[in-house]
């Protein structure tokens, strides 16, 4: 994933036609496509391969199982052309390491989640989850654009690891705030794919990211 516009598209649409329409409109403004369950369940897993021909794909299956099952899930994603995967850390270091090994390090670990409920269980252990991401050899963490001060705090724990940050737009976070706080990339879904002009929305976000640099 080349760090150019610092935007990862969260492609949470539920048809191949919508996916292609949005990706064609925004591909010049985003650095990667994040694929989650809605699109995979709607269109089938080969959408990973198809999208990977256009942009780097991050498979966001929020993998959260025992080490062996984690390994099997990651292998399925990587064999279809994913560049990276996202896992949860609350399952413990052996489960995260299984993902890291199977993805050859290309793993992002979820820390504090961006929605209001993220404060309930994930926020109190987010520092530990960030430390686990680092010790397990992950590529980076997921941290909330809705709470930029938490991005800054988690950055101190992980050092040079990457931060990808959801919560911009529909969830109330601002792109420039997240980047200024230390995010490497923002993750944006509805503010792009639900916009009347997804290309224009992505371009405006790319311009706003530059303000935060
Ligand atoms: O709110 P949107 O529409 O911009 O979509 C945000 C995307 O980021 C969506 O795919 C959601 O599943 C994901 N996300 C969060 O919104 N909050 C989190 O705390 C974590 C994620 C996530 O993607 O985790 C892995 C990056």
mmCIF file of C-alpha atoms and ligand atoms in Angstrom:
data_model
loop_
_atom_site.group_PDB
_atom_site.id
_atom_site.type_symbol
_atom_site.label_atom_id
_atom_site.label_comp_id
_atom_site.label_asym_id
_atom_site.label_seq_id
_atom_site.Cartn_x
_atom_site.Cartn_y
_atom_site.Cartn_z
ATOM 1 C CA UNK A 1 0.000 0.000 0.000
ATOM 2 C CA UNK A 2 1.613 3.217 -1.152
ATOM 3 C CA UNK A 3 1.114 6.154 1.200
ATOM 4 C CA UNK A 4 -0.171 8.763 -1.210
ATOM 5 C CA UNK A 5 -3.619 10.072 -0.316
ATOM 6 C CA UNK A 6 -3.728 8.306 3.066
ATOM 7 C CA UNK A 7 -7.312 7.186 2.530
ATOM 8 C CA UNK A 8 -8.543 3.604 2.796
ATOM 9 C CA UNK A 9 -11.979 3.061 1.279
ATOM 10 C CA UNK A 10 -14.297 0.993 3.499
ATOM 11 C CA UNK A 11 -16.259 -0.691 0.722
ATOM 12 C CA UNK A 12 -19.292 -1.766 2.750
ATOM 13 C CA UNK A 13 -21.694 -1.951 -0.175
ATOM 14 C CA UNK A 14 -23.683 -5.104 -0.884
ATOM 15 C CA UNK A 15 -23.543 -5.612 -4.620
ATOM 16 C CA UNK A 16 -20.770 -6.073 -7.136
ATOM 17 C CA UNK A 17 -22.247 -3.328 -9.317
ATOM 18 C CA UNK A 18 -22.131 -0.788 -6.474
ATOM 19 C CA UNK A 19 -18.625 -1.900 -5.549
ATOM 20 C CA UNK A 20 -17.359 -1.397 -9.102
ATOM 21 C CA UNK A 21 -19.161 1.944 -9.499
ATOM 22 C CA UNK A 22 -17.649 3.346 -6.292
ATOM 23 C CA UNK A 23 -14.159 1.953 -6.870
ATOM 24 C CA UNK A 24 -13.990 3.256 -10.429
ATOM 25 C CA UNK A 25 -15.019 6.721 -9.193
ATOM 26 C CA UNK A 26 -12.548 6.935 -6.294
ATOM 27 C CA UNK A 27 -9.563 4.792 -7.257
ATOM 28 C CA UNK A 28 -7.423 7.853 -7.976
ATOM 29 C CA UNK A 29 -7.968 9.186 -4.451
ATOM 30 C CA UNK A 30 -7.594 6.123 -2.213
ATOM 31 C CA UNK A 31 -4.554 4.005 -1.372
ATOM 32 C CA UNK A 32 -6.367 0.768 -0.502
ATOM 33 C CA UNK A 33 -9.761 -0.879 -0.296
ATOM 34 C CA UNK A 34 -10.982 -2.404 2.954
ATOM 35 C CA UNK A 35 -13.366 -5.306 2.440
ATOM 36 C CA UNK A 36 -15.638 -6.392 5.263
ATOM 37 C CA UNK A 37 -18.324 -9.063 5.666
ATOM 38 C CA UNK A 38 -21.193 -7.161 3.966
ATOM 39 C CA UNK A 39 -19.477 -7.208 0.561
ATOM 40 C CA UNK A 40 -17.999 -10.697 0.883
ATOM 41 C CA UNK A 41 -21.284 -12.233 2.013
ATOM 42 C CA UNK A 42 -23.188 -10.437 -0.746
ATOM 43 C CA UNK A 43 -20.859 -11.220 -3.637
ATOM 44 C CA UNK A 44 -18.634 -14.134 -2.569
ATOM 45 C CA UNK A 45 -14.960 -14.274 -1.560
ATOM 46 C CA UNK A 46 -13.616 -13.894 -5.104
ATOM 47 C CA UNK A 47 -14.419 -10.180 -4.802
ATOM 48 C CA UNK A 48 -11.153 -10.006 -2.834
ATOM 49 C CA UNK A 49 -9.169 -11.115 -5.903
ATOM 50 C CA UNK A 50 -11.161 -8.849 -8.198
ATOM 51 C CA UNK A 51 -10.597 -5.751 -6.070
ATOM 52 C CA UNK A 52 -6.932 -6.627 -5.504
ATOM 53 C CA UNK A 53 -6.362 -6.208 -9.245
ATOM 54 C CA UNK A 54 -7.391 -2.555 -8.871
ATOM 55 C CA UNK A 55 -5.967 -1.595 -5.438
ATOM 56 C CA UNK A 56 -4.350 -3.164 -2.399
ATOM 57 C CA UNK A 57 -7.028 -4.938 -0.371
ATOM 58 C CA UNK A 58 -7.227 -5.121 3.402
ATOM 59 C CA UNK A 59 -9.510 -7.922 4.562
ATOM 60 C CA UNK A 60 -11.363 -6.671 7.601
ATOM 61 C CA UNK A 61 -12.779 -9.878 9.008
ATOM 62 C CA UNK A 62 -11.899 -8.757 12.570
ATOM 63 C CA UNK A 63 -10.509 -12.212 13.105
ATOM 64 C CA UNK A 64 -11.083 -13.318 16.703
ATOM 65 C CA UNK A 65 -10.665 -17.033 17.267
ATOM 66 C CA UNK A 66 -8.228 -19.665 18.506
ATOM 67 C CA UNK A 67 -4.819 -19.655 16.772
ATOM 68 C CA UNK A 68 -5.542 -22.509 14.358
ATOM 69 C CA UNK A 69 -8.826 -21.039 13.131
ATOM 70 C CA UNK A 70 -7.233 -17.602 12.822
ATOM 71 C CA UNK A 71 -4.465 -19.093 10.688
ATOM 72 C CA UNK A 72 -6.994 -20.801 8.391
ATOM 73 C CA UNK A 73 -9.003 -17.579 7.927
ATOM 74 C CA UNK A 74 -5.883 -15.530 7.165
ATOM 75 C CA UNK A 75 -4.637 -18.126 4.651
ATOM 76 C CA UNK A 76 -7.961 -17.975 2.804
ATOM 77 C CA UNK A 77 -7.831 -14.169 2.635
ATOM 78 C CA UNK A 78 -4.163 -13.961 1.581
ATOM 79 C CA UNK A 79 -4.531 -16.690 -1.061
ATOM 80 C CA UNK A 80 -7.198 -14.532 -2.718
ATOM 81 C CA UNK A 81 -4.859 -11.565 -3.047
ATOM 82 C CA UNK A 82 -5.345 -9.637 0.206
ATOM 83 C CA UNK A 83 -2.377 -7.432 1.105
ATOM 84 C CA UNK A 84 -3.243 -7.339 4.813
ATOM 85 C CA UNK A 85 -5.838 -8.496 7.338
ATOM 86 C CA UNK A 86 -7.411 -7.079 10.483
ATOM 87 C CA UNK A 87 -7.724 -9.069 13.685
ATOM 88 C CA UNK A 88 -8.885 -8.503 17.230
ATOM 89 C CA UNK A 89 -6.358 -8.619 20.050
ATOM 90 C CA UNK A 90 -8.589 -9.604 22.979
ATOM 91 C CA UNK A 91 -8.144 -13.253 21.998
ATOM 92 C CA UNK A 92 -4.560 -13.078 23.299
ATOM 93 C CA UNK A 93 -1.002 -13.120 22.028
ATOM 94 C CA UNK A 94 -1.041 -16.660 20.608
ATOM 95 C CA UNK A 95 -4.072 -15.874 18.439
ATOM 96 C CA UNK A 96 -2.588 -12.585 17.196
ATOM 97 C CA UNK A 97 0.772 -14.260 16.475
ATOM 98 C CA UNK A 98 -1.015 -16.929 14.433
ATOM 99 C CA UNK A 99 -2.409 -14.131 12.234
ATOM 100 C CA UNK A 100 0.972 -12.407 12.018
ATOM 101 C CA UNK A 101 2.700 -15.640 10.961
ATOM 102 C CA UNK A 102 0.046 -16.540 8.374
ATOM 103 C CA UNK A 103 0.015 -12.995 6.918
ATOM 104 C CA UNK A 104 3.810 -12.575 7.073
ATOM 105 C CA UNK A 105 3.397 -9.567 9.347
ATOM 106 C CA UNK A 106 0.674 -7.808 7.328
ATOM 107 C CA UNK A 107 -1.770 -7.520 10.225
ATOM 108 C CA UNK A 108 -3.579 -4.612 11.848
ATOM 109 C CA UNK A 109 -4.881 -5.172 15.379
ATOM 110 C CA UNK A 110 -8.071 -3.437 16.533
ATOM 111 C CA UNK A 111 -7.552 -1.385 19.709
ATOM 112 C CA UNK A 112 -10.197 1.071 20.898
ATOM 113 C CA UNK A 113 -13.233 0.969 18.611
ATOM 114 C CA UNK A 114 -14.632 4.173 17.135
ATOM 115 C CA UNK A 115 -18.350 3.836 17.963
ATOM 116 C CA UNK A 116 -19.838 4.919 21.337
ATOM 117 C CA UNK A 117 -19.929 1.305 22.570
ATOM 118 C CA UNK A 118 -16.188 1.123 21.921
ATOM 119 C CA UNK A 119 -15.696 2.999 25.173
ATOM 120 C CA UNK A 120 -17.345 0.223 27.157
ATOM 121 C CA UNK A 121 -14.992 -2.741 26.767
ATOM 122 C CA UNK A 122 -12.302 -1.851 24.222
ATOM 123 C CA UNK A 123 -11.192 1.547 25.575
ATOM 124 C CA UNK A 124 -10.118 0.279 29.021
ATOM 125 C CA UNK A 125 -7.766 -2.299 27.463
ATOM 126 C CA UNK A 126 -6.725 -0.400 24.330
ATOM 127 C CA UNK A 127 -3.230 0.414 25.601
ATOM 128 C CA UNK A 128 -2.603 -3.271 26.276
ATOM 129 C CA UNK A 129 -3.960 -4.234 22.862
ATOM 130 C CA UNK A 130 -1.605 -1.723 21.223
ATOM 131 C CA UNK A 131 1.355 -3.124 23.169
ATOM 132 C CA UNK A 132 0.331 -6.627 22.118
ATOM 133 C CA UNK A 133 0.212 -5.563 18.451
ATOM 134 C CA UNK A 134 3.770 -4.343 18.770
ATOM 135 C CA UNK A 135 5.160 -7.359 20.620
ATOM 136 C CA UNK A 136 3.410 -9.793 18.252
ATOM 137 C CA UNK A 137 5.069 -8.201 15.203
ATOM 138 C CA UNK A 138 1.948 -6.720 13.621
ATOM 139 C CA UNK A 139 2.156 -4.014 10.960
ATOM 140 C CA UNK A 140 -0.097 -1.652 12.845
ATOM 141 C CA UNK A 141 -3.247 -0.914 14.779
ATOM 142 C CA UNK A 142 -6.760 0.376 14.202
ATOM 143 C CA UNK A 143 -7.513 3.468 16.333
ATOM 144 C CA UNK A 144 -10.547 5.780 16.454
ATOM 145 C CA UNK A 145 -10.802 9.008 14.426
ATOM 146 C CA UNK A 146 -13.746 9.855 16.676
ATOM 147 C CA UNK A 147 -11.255 10.313 19.558
ATOM 148 C CA UNK A 148 -8.090 11.820 18.069
ATOM 149 C CA UNK A 149 -6.529 12.201 21.517
ATOM 150 C CA UNK A 150 -6.560 8.408 21.750
ATOM 151 C CA UNK A 151 -4.718 8.137 18.418
ATOM 152 C CA UNK A 152 -1.988 10.334 19.898
ATOM 153 C CA UNK A 153 -1.828 8.282 23.113
ATOM 154 C CA UNK A 154 -1.694 4.954 21.277
ATOM 155 C CA UNK A 155 1.022 6.290 18.964
ATOM 156 C CA UNK A 156 3.280 6.654 22.011
ATOM 157 C CA UNK A 157 2.876 2.947 22.745
ATOM 158 C CA UNK A 158 3.431 1.570 19.247
ATOM 159 C CA UNK A 159 6.231 3.838 18.012
ATOM 160 C CA UNK A 160 6.698 3.460 14.257
ATOM 161 C CA UNK A 161 3.919 0.947 13.630
ATOM 162 C CA UNK A 162 1.137 2.180 11.333
ATOM 163 C CA UNK A 163 -2.204 3.546 12.501
ATOM 164 C CA UNK A 164 -5.280 3.161 10.325
ATOM 165 C CA UNK A 165 -8.210 5.150 11.630
ATOM 166 C CA UNK A 166 -11.960 4.695 11.038
ATOM 167 C CA UNK A 167 -14.760 7.001 12.187
ATOM 168 C CA UNK A 168 -14.359 9.920 9.752
ATOM 169 C CA UNK A 169 -17.564 11.395 8.343
ATOM 170 C CA UNK A 170 -20.651 9.336 9.237
ATOM 171 C CA UNK A 171 -19.360 8.645 12.762
ATOM 172 C CA UNK A 172 -18.413 12.283 13.358
ATOM 173 C CA UNK A 173 -14.609 12.247 13.148
ATOM 174 C CA UNK A 174 -12.612 14.691 11.028
ATOM 175 C CA UNK A 175 -9.939 13.562 8.582
ATOM 176 C CA UNK A 176 -7.509 16.381 9.355
ATOM 177 C CA UNK A 177 -7.833 15.838 13.132
ATOM 178 C CA UNK A 178 -7.048 12.127 12.820
ATOM 179 C CA UNK A 179 -4.016 12.745 10.612
ATOM 180 C CA UNK A 180 -2.778 15.552 12.868
ATOM 181 C CA UNK A 181 -3.084 13.230 15.871
ATOM 182 C CA UNK A 182 -0.792 10.702 14.203
ATOM 183 C CA UNK A 183 -2.905 8.441 11.982
ATOM 184 C CA UNK A 184 -1.127 7.197 8.862
ATOM 185 C CA UNK A 185 -4.377 6.524 7.009
ATOM 186 C CA UNK A 186 -8.042 7.305 7.557
ATOM 187 C CA UNK A 187 -10.639 4.646 6.784
ATOM 188 C CA UNK A 188 -13.814 6.060 5.204
ATOM 189 C CA UNK A 189 -16.991 4.286 4.160
ATOM 190 C CA UNK A 190 -20.392 5.984 4.043
ATOM 191 C CA UNK A 191 -19.039 9.522 3.578
ATOM 192 C CA UNK A 192 -17.693 8.275 0.243
ATOM 193 C CA UNK A 193 -19.914 5.442 -1.008
ATOM 194 C CA UNK A 194 -23.213 7.071 0.058
ATOM 195 C CA UNK A 195 -22.257 10.469 -1.392
ATOM 196 C CA UNK A 196 -24.072 11.585 -4.566
ATOM 197 C CA UNK A 197 -20.609 12.036 -6.108
ATOM 198 C CA UNK A 198 -18.224 9.501 -4.490
ATOM 199 C CA UNK A 199 -15.261 10.743 -6.551
ATOM 200 C CA UNK A 200 -15.845 14.336 -5.447
ATOM 201 C CA UNK A 201 -16.247 13.252 -1.806
ATOM 202 C CA UNK A 202 -12.999 11.271 -1.918
ATOM 203 C CA UNK A 203 -11.162 14.182 -3.516
ATOM 204 C CA UNK A 204 -12.433 16.577 -0.829
ATOM 205 C CA UNK A 205 -11.201 14.173 1.859
ATOM 206 C CA UNK A 206 -7.818 13.857 0.157
ATOM 207 C CA UNK A 207 -7.556 17.658 0.230
ATOM 208 C CA UNK A 208 -8.525 17.707 3.910
ATOM 209 C CA UNK A 209 -5.921 15.055 4.735
ATOM 210 C CA UNK A 210 -3.271 17.373 3.294
ATOM 211 C CA UNK A 211 -4.387 20.064 5.751
ATOM 212 C CA UNK A 212 -3.639 17.688 8.623
ATOM 213 C CA UNK A 213 -0.097 16.911 7.471
HETATM 214 O O1 LIG B 1 -18.486 4.722 9.340
HETATM 215 P P1 LIG B 1 -18.035 4.403 7.965
HETATM 216 O O2 LIG B 1 -19.160 4.170 7.015
HETATM 217 O O3 LIG B 1 -17.021 5.400 7.449
HETATM 218 O O4 LIG B 1 -17.286 2.978 8.014
HETATM 219 C C1 LIG B 1 -16.235 2.725 8.886
HETATM 220 C C2 LIG B 1 -15.609 1.383 8.589
HETATM 221 O O5 LIG B 1 -14.584 1.148 9.551
HETATM 222 C C3 LIG B 1 -16.554 0.197 8.680
HETATM 223 O O6 LIG B 1 -16.134 -0.750 7.709
HETATM 224 C C4 LIG B 1 -16.324 -0.363 10.061
HETATM 225 O O7 LIG B 1 -16.507 -1.761 10.107
HETATM 226 C C5 LIG B 1 -14.863 -0.023 10.310
HETATM 227 N N1 LIG B 1 -14.464 0.203 11.707
HETATM 228 C C6 LIG B 1 -15.072 1.174 12.464
HETATM 229 O O8 LIG B 1 -15.948 1.906 11.996
HETATM 230 N N2 LIG B 1 -14.706 1.319 13.779
HETATM 231 C C7 LIG B 1 -13.722 0.574 14.369
HETATM 232 O O9 LIG B 1 -13.425 0.774 15.538
HETATM 233 C C8 LIG B 1 -13.080 -0.388 13.597
HETATM 234 C C9 LIG B 1 -13.420 -0.518 12.257
HETATM 235 C C10 LIG B 1 -12.605 -1.305 11.429
HETATM 236 O O10 LIG B 1 -12.577 -1.231 10.243
HETATM 237 O O11 LIG B 1 -11.738 -2.090 12.005
HETATM 238 C C11 LIG B 1 -10.804 -2.479 11.193
HETATM 239 C C12 LIG B 1 -10.186 -1.301 10.429
#
